[in-house]
Coordinates of C-alpha atoms and ligand atoms in Angstrom, one line a residue:
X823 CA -6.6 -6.0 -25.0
X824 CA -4.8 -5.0 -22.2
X825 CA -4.8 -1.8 -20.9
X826 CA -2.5 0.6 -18.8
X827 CA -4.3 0.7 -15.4
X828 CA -3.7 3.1 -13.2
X829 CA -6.1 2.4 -10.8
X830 CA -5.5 3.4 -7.4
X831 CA -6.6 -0.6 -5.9
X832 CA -7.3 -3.1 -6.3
X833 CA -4.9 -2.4 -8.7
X834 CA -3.1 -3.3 -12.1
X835 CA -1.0 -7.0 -11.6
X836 CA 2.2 -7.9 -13.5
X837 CA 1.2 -9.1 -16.9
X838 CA 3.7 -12.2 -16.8
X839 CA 2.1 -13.0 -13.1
X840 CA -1.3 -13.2 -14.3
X841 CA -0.2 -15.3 -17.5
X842 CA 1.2 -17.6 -14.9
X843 CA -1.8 -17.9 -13.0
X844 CA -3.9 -18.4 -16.0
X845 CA -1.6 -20.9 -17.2
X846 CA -1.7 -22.8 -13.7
X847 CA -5.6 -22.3 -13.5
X848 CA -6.9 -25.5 -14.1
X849 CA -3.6 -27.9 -13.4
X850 CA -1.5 -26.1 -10.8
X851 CA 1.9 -27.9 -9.3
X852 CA 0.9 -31.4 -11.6
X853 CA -2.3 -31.9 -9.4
X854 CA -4.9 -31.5 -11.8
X855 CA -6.8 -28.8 -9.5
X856 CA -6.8 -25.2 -9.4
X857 CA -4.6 -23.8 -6.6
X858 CA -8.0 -22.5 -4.8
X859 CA -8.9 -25.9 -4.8
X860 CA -6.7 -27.6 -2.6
X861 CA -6.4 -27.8 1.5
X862 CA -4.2 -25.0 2.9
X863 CA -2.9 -27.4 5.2
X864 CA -1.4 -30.1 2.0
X865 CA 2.2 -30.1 2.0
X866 CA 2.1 -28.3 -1.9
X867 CA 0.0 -25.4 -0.5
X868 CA 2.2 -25.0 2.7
X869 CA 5.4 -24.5 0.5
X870 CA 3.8 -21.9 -1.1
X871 CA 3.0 -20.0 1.8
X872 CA 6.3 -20.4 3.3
X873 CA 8.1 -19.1 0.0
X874 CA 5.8 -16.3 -0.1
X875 CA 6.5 -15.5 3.6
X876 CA 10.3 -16.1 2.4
X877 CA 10.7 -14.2 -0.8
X878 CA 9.0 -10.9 1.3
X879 CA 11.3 -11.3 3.9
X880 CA 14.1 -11.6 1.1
X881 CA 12.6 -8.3 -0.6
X882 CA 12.6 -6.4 2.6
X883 CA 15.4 -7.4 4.8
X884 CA 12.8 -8.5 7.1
X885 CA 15.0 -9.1 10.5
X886 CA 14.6 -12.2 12.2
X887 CA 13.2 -11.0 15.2
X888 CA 9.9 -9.7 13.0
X889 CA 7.1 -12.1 12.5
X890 CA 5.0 -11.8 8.8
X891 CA 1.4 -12.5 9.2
X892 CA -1.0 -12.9 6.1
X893 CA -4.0 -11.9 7.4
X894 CA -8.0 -11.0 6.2
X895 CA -10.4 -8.0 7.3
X896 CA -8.0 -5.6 4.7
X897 CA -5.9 -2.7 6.6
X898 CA -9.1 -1.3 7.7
X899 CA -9.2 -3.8 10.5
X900 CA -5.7 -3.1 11.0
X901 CA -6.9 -0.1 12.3
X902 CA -8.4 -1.4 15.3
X903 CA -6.4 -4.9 15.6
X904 CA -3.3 -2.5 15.9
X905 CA -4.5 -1.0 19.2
X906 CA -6.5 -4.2 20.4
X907 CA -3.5 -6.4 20.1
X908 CA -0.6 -3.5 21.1
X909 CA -2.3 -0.7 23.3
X910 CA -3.6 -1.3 26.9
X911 CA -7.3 0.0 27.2
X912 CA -5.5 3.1 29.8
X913 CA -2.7 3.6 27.1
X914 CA -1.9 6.8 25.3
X915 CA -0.9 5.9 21.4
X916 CA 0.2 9.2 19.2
X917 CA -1.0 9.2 15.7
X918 CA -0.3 11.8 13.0
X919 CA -3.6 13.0 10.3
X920 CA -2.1 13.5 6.9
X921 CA -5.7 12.6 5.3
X922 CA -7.8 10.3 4.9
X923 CA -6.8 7.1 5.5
X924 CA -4.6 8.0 9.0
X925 CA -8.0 9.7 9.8
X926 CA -9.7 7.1 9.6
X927 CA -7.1 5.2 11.6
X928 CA -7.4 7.3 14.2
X929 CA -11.3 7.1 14.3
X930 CA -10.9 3.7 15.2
X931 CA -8.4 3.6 17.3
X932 CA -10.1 6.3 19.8
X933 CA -12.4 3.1 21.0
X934 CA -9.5 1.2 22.3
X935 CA -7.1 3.7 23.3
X936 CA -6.5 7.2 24.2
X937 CA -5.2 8.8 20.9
X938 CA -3.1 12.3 21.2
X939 CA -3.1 13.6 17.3
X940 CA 1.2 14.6 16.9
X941 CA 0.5 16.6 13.9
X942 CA -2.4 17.7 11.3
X943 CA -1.8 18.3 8.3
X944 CA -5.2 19.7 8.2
X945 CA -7.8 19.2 4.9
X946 CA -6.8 19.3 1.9
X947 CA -4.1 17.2 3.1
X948 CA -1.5 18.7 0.3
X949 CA 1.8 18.3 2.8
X950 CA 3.3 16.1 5.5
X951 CA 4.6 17.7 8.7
X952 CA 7.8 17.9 9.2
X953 CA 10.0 16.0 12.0
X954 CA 9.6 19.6 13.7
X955 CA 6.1 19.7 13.9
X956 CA 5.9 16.2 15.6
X957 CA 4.6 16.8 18.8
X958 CA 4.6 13.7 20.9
X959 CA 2.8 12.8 24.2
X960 CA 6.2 11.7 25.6
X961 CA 3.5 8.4 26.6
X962 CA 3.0 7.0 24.0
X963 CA 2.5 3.1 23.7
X964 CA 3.2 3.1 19.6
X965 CA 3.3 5.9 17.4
X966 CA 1.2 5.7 14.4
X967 CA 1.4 7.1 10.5
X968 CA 0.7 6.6 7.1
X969 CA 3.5 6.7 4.8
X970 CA 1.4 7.1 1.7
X971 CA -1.9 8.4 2.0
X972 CA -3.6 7.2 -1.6
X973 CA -6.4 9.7 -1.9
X974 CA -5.0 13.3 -1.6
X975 CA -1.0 12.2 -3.0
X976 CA 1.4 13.0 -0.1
X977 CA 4.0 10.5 1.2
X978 CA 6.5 11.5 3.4
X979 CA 10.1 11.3 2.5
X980 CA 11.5 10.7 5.8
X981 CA 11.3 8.2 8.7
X982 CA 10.1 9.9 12.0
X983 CA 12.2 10.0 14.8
X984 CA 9.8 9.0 18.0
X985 CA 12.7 8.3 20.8
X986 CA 12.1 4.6 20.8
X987 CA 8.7 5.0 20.8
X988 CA 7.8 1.6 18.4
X989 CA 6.6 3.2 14.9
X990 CA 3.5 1.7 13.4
X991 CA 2.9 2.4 9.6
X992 CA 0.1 1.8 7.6
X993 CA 1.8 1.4 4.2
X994 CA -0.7 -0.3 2.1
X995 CA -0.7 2.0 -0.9
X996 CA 3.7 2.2 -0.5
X997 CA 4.9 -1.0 0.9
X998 CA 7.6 -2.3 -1.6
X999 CA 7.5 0.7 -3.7
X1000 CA 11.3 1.3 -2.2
X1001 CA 13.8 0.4 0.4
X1002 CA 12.9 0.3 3.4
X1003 CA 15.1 -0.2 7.3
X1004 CA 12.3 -2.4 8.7
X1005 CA 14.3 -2.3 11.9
X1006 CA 12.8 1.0 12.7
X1007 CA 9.4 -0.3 12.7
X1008 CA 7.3 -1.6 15.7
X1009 CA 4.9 -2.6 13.0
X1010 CA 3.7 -2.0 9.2
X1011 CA 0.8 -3.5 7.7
X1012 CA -0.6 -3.1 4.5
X1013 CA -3.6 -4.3 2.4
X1014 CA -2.4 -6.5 -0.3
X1015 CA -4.1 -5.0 -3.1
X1016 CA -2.1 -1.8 -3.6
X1017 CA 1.2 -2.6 -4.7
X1018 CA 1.3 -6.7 -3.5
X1019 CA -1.7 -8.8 -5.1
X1020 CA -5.2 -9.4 -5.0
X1021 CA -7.8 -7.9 -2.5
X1022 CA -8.5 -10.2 0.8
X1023 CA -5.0 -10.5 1.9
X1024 CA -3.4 -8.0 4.5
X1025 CA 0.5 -8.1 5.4
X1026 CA 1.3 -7.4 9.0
X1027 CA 4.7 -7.4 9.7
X1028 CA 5.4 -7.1 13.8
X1029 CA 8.5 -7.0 16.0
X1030 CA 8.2 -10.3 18.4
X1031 CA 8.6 -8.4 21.9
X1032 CA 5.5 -6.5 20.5
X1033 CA 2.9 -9.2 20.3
X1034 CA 1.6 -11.4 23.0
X1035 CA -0.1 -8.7 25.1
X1036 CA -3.7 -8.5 23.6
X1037 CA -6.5 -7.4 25.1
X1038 CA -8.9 -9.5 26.4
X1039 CA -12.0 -9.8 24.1
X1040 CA -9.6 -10.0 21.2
X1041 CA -11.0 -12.6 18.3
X1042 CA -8.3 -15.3 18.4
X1043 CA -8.5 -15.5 14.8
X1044 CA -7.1 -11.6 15.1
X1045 CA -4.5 -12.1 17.4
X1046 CA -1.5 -11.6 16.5
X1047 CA 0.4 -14.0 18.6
X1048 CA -2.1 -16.4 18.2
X1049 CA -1.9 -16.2 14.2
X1050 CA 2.0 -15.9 14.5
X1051 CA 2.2 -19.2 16.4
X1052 CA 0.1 -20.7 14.1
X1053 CA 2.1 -19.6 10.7
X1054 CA -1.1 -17.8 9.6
X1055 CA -3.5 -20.8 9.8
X1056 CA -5.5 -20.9 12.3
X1057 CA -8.0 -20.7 10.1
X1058 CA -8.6 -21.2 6.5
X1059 CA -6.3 -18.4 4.7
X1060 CA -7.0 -16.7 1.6
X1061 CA -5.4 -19.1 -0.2
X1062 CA -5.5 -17.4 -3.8
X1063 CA -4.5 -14.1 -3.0
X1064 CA -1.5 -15.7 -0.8
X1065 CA -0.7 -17.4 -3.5
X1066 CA -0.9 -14.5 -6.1
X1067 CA 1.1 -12.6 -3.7
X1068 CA 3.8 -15.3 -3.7
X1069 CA 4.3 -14.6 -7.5
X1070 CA 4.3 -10.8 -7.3
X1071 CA 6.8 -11.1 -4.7
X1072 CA 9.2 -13.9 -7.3
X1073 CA 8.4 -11.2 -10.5
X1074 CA 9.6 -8.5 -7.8
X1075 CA 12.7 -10.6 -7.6
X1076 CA 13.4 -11.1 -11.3
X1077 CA 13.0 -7.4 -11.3
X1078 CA 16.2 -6.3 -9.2
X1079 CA 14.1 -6.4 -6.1
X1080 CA 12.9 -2.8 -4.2
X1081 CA 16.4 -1.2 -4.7
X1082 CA 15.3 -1.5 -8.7
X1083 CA 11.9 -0.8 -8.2
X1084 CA 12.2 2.6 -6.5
X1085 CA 14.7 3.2 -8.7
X1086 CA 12.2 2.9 -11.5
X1087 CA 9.5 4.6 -9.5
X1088 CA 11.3 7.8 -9.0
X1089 CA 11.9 7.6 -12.1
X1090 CA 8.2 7.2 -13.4
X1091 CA 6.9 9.7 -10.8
X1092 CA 9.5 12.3 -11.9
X1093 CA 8.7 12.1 -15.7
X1094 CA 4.4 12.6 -14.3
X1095 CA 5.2 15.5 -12.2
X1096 CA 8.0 16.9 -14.9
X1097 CA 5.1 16.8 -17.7
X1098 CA 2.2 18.7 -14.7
X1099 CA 5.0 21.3 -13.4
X1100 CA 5.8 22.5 -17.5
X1101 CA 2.2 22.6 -18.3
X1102 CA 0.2 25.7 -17.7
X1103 CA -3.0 23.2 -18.5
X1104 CA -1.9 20.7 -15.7
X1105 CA -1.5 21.7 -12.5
X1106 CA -0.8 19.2 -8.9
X1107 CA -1.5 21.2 -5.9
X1108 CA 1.0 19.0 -3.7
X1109 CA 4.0 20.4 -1.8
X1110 CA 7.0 19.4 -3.9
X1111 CA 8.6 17.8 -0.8
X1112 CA 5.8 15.4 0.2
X1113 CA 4.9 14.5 -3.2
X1114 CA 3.8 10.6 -3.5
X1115 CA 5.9 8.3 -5.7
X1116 CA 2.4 6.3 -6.3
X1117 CA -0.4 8.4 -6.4
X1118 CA 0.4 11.4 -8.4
X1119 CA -2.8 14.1 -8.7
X1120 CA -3.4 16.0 -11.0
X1121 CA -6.0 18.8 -12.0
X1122 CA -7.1 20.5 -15.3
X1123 CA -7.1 24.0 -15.9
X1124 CA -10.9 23.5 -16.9
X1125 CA -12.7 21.1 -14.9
X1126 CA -15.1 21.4 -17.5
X1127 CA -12.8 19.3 -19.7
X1128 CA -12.4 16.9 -17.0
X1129 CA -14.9 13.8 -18.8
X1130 CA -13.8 14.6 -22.2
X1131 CA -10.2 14.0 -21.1
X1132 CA -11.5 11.0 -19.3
X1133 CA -13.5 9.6 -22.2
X1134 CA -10.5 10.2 -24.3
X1135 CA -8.3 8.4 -21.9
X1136 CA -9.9 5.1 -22.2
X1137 CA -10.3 5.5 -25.5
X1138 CA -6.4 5.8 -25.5
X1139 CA -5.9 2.4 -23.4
X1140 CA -5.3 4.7 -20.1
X1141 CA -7.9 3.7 -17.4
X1142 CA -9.1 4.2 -14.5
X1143 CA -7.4 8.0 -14.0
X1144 CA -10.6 9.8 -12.3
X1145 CA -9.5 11.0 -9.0
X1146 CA -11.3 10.5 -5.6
X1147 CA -14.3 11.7 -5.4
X1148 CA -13.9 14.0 -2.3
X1149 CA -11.1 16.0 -4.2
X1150 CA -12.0 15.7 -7.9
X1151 CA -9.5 16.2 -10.5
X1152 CA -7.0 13.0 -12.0
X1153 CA -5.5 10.5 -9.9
X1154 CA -2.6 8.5 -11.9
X1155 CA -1.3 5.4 -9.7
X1156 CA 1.9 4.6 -10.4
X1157 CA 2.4 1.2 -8.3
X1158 CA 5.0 -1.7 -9.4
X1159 CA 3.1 -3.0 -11.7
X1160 CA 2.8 -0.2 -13.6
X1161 CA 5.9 -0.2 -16.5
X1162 CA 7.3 3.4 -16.9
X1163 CA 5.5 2.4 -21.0
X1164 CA 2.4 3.5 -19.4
X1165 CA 3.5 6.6 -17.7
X1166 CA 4.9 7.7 -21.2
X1167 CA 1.7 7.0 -22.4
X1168 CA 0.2 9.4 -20.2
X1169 CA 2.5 11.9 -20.7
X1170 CA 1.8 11.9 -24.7
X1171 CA -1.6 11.7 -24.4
X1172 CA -1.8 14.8 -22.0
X1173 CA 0.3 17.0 -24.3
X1174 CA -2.1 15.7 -26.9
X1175 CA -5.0 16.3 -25.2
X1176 CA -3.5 19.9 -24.2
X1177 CA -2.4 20.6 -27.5
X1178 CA -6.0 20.2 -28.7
X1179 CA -8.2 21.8 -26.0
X1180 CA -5.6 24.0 -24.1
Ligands
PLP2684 C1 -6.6 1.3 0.5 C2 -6.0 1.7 1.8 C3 -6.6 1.3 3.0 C4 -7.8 0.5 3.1 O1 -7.6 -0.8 2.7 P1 -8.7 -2.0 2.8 O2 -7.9 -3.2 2.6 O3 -9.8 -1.7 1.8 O4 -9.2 -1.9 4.2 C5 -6.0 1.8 4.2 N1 -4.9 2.5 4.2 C6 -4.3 2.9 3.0 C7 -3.1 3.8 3.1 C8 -4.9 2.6 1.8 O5 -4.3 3.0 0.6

């Protein structure tokens, strides 16, 4: 049976996308092989790759000027291939904390480049800063933030302004979730298996005048003019997880594309936070204005009750809602894939669920 997922990632996939890829499993494209099975270099595969790169550039009003790579090593490696391939080893790069993933961003990053910290949002992470509080170096090769950070539930609802400073975003846990003016990115990468496909695959998307200026010591197969030259082939890609990602990105076009989708996702965020803001029982500690559209947290009024509701959950056909471990408490991720069905799913079963132990 399935069940509504709200795991935070790898993460629930379109029902109708894995269908197809069961139904392709064994005999995909008339060639009596599995898609995994072929060369990634064989004209059928190729098309799929390009269509993939196609439809996302579609979805996003990716400008022609921007090259998509499909890349491996997840967004962690992002976090040092972004200075390695962008920043000069005497460069200043600016990077805001809003938890834990731009944290951990900026760990990395301190071995390649100097990094000044714009803003802190400080532990618990429970707010963004505002444009205000940005406090740049003024020398800054790229500017660097996380749109979305997964584990604590913040996003911010704004673009920062850096000057022309080129804006790098790690938007693995938000990428596609809404529209987007690429155009004011230097760069956004995201892992793949968020709110795109399966695990393996990471999506950089990079303005051309950007690339081409590596460091020396770089791994070719990580640089990012090397893989842009060579379409993402240099080496063997993951070929099923490009391939999955290809049909998430045609089911995101059945769907209305991200104009519909973040309509639906304000939508489905709206009716979460509506249910945790009238409950006494519920309560989300996030301030109202940096509130994620994906990752909505939640707490109980009893942490003692916090397996029983859990238990009860799965019982119920609602998985995977145990928040991070370093803050405890619900997590509910709300990605595309998730129908607004399962949010009103929730929803019922945590007045329920009140209603008997409140
Ligand atoms: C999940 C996540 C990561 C880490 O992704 P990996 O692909 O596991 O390296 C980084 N940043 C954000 C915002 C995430 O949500």
């Amino acid at each position: 049976m399935r069940v509504f997922n709200f795991s935070p990632g790898p993460a629930a996939l379109p029902k109708e996308v894995l269908e197809q890829a069961r139904d392709e499993m064994l005999d995909w494209n008339g060639g009596g092989m599995s898609v995994m099975e072929v060369s990634h270099r064989g004209k059928a595969f190729v098309r799929v790759a390009e269509e993939a790169e196609a439809d996302l550039r579609e979805l996003m009003a990716v400008p022609s000027n921007y090259r998509v790579l499909f890349q491996q090593g997840g967004a962690s490696a992002q976090f040092a291939l972004v200075p390695m391939n962008l920043a000069a080893a005497d460069s200043t790069t600016d990077y805001v904390n809003t938890g834990h993933w731009s944290h951990k961003a900026i760990l990395e990053a301190r071995n390649y480049t100097t990094v000044h910290v714009a803003a802190d949002a400080g532990a618990p992470y429970l707010r963004v800063p505002p444009q205000s509080e940005l406090n740049l170096s003024g020398r800054a090769t790229y500017f660097h933030y996380t749109p979305n950070e997964t584990i604590s539930g913040v996003e911010f609802g704004y673009v920062p302004q850096t000057g022309g400073v080129p804006l790098v975003a790690d938007m693995s846990s938000s990428i596609l979730s809404r529209p987007l003016d690429v155009s004011r990115f230097g760069l956004i990468y995201a892992g793949a298996q968020k709110n795109i496909g399966p695990s393996g695959l990471v999506i950089v998307i990079v303005r051309e005048d950007l690339i081409g200026h590596a460091r020396a010591g770089t791994p070719l197969v990580f640089n990012y003019k090397a893989v842009a030259d060579d379409h993402s082939m240099l080496n063997t890609p993951p070929t099923f997880a490009w391939y999955m990602s290809g049909l998430v990105f045609k089911w995101l076009k059945r769907q209305g594309g991200v104009a519909a989708m973040g309509g639906r996702n304000r939508v489905k965020a709206a009716r979460l936070y509506g249910a945790i803001d009238e409950s006494a029982f519920y309560a989300n500690p996030v301030a109202k204005d940096s509130r994620s559209w994906m990752n909505v947290t939640f707490t109980l009024a009893n942490p003692a009750l916090d397996s029983l509701f859990l238990d009860q959950a799965a019982d119920a056909g609602l998985k995977n809602l145990k928040g991070h471990r370093v803050l405890g408490g619900m997590r509910a991720s709300l990605y595309n894939a998730m129908p607004l069905a399962g949010v009103d799913a929730l929803v019922a079963f945590m007045r329920e669920f009140e209603r008997r132990h409140g």
